[in-house]
Coordinates of C-alpha atoms in Angstrom, one line a residue:
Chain A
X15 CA 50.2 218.1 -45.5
X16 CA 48.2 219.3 -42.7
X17 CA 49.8 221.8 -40.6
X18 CA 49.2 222.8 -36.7
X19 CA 50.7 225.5 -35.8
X20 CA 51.5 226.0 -32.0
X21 CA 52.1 230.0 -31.7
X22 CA 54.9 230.0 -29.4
X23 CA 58.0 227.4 -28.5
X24 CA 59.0 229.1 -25.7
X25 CA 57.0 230.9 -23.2
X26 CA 58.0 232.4 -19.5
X27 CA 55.6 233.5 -17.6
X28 CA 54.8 234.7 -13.9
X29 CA 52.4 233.2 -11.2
X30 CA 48.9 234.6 -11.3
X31 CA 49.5 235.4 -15.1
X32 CA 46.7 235.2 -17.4
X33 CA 48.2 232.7 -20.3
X34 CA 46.5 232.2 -23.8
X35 CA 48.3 229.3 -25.7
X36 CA 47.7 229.6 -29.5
X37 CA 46.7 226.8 -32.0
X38 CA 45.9 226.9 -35.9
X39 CA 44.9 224.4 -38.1
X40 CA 44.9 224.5 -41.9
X41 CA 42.8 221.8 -43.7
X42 CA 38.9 222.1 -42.0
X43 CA 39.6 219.3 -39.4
X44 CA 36.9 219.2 -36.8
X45 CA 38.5 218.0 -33.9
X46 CA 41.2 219.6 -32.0
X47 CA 43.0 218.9 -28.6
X48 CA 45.0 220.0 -25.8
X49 CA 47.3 217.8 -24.1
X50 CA 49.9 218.6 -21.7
X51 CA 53.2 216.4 -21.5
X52 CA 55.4 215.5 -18.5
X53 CA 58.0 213.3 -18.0
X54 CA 57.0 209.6 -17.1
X55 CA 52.9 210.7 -17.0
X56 CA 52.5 210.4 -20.9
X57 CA 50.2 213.1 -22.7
X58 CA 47.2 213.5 -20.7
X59 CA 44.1 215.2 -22.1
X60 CA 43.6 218.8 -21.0
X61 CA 40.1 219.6 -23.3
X62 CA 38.8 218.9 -26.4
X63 CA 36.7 220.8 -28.6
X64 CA 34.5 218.9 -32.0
X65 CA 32.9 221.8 -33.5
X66 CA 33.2 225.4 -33.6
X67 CA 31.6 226.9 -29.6
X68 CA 31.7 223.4 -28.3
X69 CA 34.4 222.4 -25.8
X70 CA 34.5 219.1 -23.6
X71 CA 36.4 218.3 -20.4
X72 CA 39.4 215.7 -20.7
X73 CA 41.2 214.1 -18.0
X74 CA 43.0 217.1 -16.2
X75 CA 40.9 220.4 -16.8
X76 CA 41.2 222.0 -13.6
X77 CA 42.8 225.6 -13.9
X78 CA 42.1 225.6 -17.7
X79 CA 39.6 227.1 -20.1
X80 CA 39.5 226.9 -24.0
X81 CA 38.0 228.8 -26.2
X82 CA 36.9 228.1 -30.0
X83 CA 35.6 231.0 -31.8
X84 CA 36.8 230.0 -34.9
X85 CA 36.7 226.4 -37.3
X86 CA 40.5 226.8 -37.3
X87 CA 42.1 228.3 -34.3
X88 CA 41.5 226.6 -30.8
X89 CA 42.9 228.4 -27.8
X90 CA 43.9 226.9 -24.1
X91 CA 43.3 229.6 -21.3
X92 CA 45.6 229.0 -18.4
X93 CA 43.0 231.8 -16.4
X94 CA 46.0 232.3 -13.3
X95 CA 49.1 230.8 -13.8
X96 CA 50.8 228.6 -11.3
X97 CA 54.4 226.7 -11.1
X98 CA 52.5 223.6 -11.6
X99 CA 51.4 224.1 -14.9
X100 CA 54.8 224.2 -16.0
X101 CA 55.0 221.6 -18.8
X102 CA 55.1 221.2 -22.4
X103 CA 51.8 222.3 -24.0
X104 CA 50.7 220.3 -27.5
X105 CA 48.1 221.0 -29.8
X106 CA 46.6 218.4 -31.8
X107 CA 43.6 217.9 -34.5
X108 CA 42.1 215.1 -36.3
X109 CA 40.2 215.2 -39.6
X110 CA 36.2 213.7 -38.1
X111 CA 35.0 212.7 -35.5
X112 CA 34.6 209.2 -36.9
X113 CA 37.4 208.7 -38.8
X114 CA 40.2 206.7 -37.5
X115 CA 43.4 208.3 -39.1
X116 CA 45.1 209.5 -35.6
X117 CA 45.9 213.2 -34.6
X118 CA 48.5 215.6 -36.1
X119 CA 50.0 217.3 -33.7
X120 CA 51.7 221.1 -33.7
X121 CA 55.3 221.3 -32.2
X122 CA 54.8 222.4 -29.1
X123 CA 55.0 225.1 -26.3
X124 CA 57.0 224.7 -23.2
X125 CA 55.7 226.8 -20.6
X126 CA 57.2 227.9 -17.8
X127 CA 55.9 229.5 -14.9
X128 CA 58.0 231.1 -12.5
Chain B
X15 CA 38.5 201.8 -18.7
X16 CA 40.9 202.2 -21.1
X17 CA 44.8 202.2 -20.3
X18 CA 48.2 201.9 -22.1
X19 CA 51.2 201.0 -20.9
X20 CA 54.7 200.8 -21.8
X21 CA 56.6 198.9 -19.8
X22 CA 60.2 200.0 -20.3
X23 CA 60.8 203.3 -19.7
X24 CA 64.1 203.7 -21.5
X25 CA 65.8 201.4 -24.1
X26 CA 69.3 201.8 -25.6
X27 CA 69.9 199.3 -28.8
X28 CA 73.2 199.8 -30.8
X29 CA 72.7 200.9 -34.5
X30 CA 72.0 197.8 -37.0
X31 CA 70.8 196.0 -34.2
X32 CA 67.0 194.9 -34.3
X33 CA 64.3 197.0 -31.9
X34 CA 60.7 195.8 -30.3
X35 CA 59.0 198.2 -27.7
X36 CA 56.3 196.8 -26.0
X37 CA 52.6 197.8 -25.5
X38 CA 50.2 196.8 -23.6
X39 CA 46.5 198.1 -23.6
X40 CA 43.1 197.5 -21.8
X41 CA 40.1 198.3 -23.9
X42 CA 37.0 195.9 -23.8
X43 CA 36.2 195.9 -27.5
X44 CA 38.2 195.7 -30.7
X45 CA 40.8 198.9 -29.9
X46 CA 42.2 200.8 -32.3
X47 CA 46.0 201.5 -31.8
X48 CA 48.7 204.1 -32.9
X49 CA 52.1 204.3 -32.5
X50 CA 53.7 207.8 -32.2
X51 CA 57.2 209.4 -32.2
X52 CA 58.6 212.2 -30.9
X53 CA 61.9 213.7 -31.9
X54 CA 63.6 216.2 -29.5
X55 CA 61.9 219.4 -29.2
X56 CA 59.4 218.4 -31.4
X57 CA 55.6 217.1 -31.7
X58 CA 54.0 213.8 -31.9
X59 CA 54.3 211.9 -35.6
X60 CA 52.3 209.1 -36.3
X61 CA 54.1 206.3 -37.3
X62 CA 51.5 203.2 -38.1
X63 CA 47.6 202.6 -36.5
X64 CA 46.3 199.6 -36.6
X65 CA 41.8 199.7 -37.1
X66 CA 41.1 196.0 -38.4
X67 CA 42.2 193.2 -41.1
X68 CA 45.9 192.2 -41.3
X69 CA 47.4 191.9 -37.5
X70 CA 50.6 193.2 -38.9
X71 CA 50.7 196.9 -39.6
X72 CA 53.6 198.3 -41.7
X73 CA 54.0 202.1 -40.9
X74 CA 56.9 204.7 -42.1
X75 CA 60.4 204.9 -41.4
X76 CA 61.1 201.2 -41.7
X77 CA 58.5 200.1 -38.7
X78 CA 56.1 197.7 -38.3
X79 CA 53.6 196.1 -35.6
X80 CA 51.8 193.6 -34.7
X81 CA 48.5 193.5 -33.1
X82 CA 48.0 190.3 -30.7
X83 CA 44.3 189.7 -29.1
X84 CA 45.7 187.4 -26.8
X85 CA 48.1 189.1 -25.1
X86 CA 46.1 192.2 -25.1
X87 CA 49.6 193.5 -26.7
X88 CA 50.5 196.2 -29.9
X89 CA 54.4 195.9 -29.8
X90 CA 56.7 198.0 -32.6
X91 CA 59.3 197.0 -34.3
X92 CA 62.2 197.2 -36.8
X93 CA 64.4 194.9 -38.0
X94 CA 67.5 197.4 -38.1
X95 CA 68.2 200.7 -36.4
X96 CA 69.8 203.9 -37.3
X97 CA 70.9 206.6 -34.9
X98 CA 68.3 209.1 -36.6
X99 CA 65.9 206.8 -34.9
X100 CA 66.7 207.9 -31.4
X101 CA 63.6 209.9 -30.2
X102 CA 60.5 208.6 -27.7
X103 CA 58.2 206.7 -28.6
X104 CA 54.2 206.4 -27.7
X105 CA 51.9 203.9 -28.2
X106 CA 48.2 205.2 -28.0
X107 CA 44.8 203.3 -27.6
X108 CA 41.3 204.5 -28.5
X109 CA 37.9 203.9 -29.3
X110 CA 37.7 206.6 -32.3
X111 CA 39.7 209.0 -33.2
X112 CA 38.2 211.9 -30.6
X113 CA 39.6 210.3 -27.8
X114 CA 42.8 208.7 -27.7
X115 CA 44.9 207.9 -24.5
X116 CA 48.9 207.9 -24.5
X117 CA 51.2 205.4 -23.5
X118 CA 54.1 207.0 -20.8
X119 CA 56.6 206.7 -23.8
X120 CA 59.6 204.7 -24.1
X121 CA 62.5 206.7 -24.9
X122 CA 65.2 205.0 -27.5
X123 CA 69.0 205.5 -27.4
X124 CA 71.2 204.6 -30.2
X125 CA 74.6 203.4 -29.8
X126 CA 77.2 204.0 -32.0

């Protein structure tokens, strides 16, 4: 089975911190994601990235970068941390960009920023 | 533009009974449609997706779907719960895999 791995569970961190939130993928998928998840506003789509270099706005990017260096490993950049972004953090990839199977999606990382 | 919703924001069903959460999407062409759980603590597992063909989708775990046109509708079911069950539970819309849009979640309480 595919596997995305989400580097941390747990993370505390202070305002104004630099944050790097890690995500690995196993089996060559193409796509990955970065959602963040809050209660009663659903996943919403932080950035996106199809290809190796290439990144793409979702619906909330606004203090966030991402960075994909590598096929694998797709990284969300939280450049100075506030008590907003306090939230659950999930990774996701999907195999093509036209196939239709869905996302699998890594654990999790709940941030929070004090 | 494309939404989901889910109207009920919390459901509690007592174990053995039947379940059906309700989903509602906007999309102007054929959509494709996912349903997603998530256990406590945990990440998102696809449970059944729905592309084209047969309107009623069996997935894992014992669920099922059915996709209505009509009623613009993508509502899960299972005939009989168990209290391994309890978790929340997203239904998703999109036009291709790259970008898919979450329901709220409906969050499922067994009782005993």
């Amino acid at each position: 089975d595919v596997k995305v791995t989400q580097s941390s569970r747990y993370l505390v961190k202070r305002t104004g911190e630099k944050v790097f939130l890690e995500c690995v993928q196993d089996m060559d998928h193409e796509n990955m994601f970065w959602y963040r998840q809050d209660p009663g506003l659903g996943l919403r789509l932080i950035y996106f990235s199809y290809d190796v270099k290439m990144k793409e706005k979702g619906d909330i990017p606004e203090g966030y970068s991402v960075s994909r260096e590598k096929k694998e490993r797709f990284s969300l950049i939280l450049e100075s941390a506030s008590t907003n972004q306090t939230s659950m953090y999930l990774c996701a990839s999907s195999y093509r960009r036209e196939d239709y199977y869905g996302y699998t999606f890594g654990s999790g990382t709940r941030l929070t920023v004090v | 533009a494309q939404s989901v919703t889910q109207p009920d924001i919390h459901i509690t069903v007592s174990e053995g009974a039947s379940l059906e959460l309700r989903c509602n999407y906007s999309y102007g062409a054929t959509p494709y449609l996912f349903w997603y759980v998530q256990s406590p603590g945990q990440g998102l597992q696809l449970l059944l997706k729905y592309f084209s063909g047969d309107t009623l989708v069996q997935g894992i775990k014992g669920f099922e779907a059915e996709f209505k046109r009509s009623q613009s509708s993508f509502n899960l079911r299972k005939p009989s719960v168990h209290w391994s069950d309890a978790a929340e539970y997203f239904c998703a819309v999109g036009s291709s895999a790259s970008k898919i849009i979450f329901g709220s979640g409906t969050r499922l309480s067994i009782r005993p």
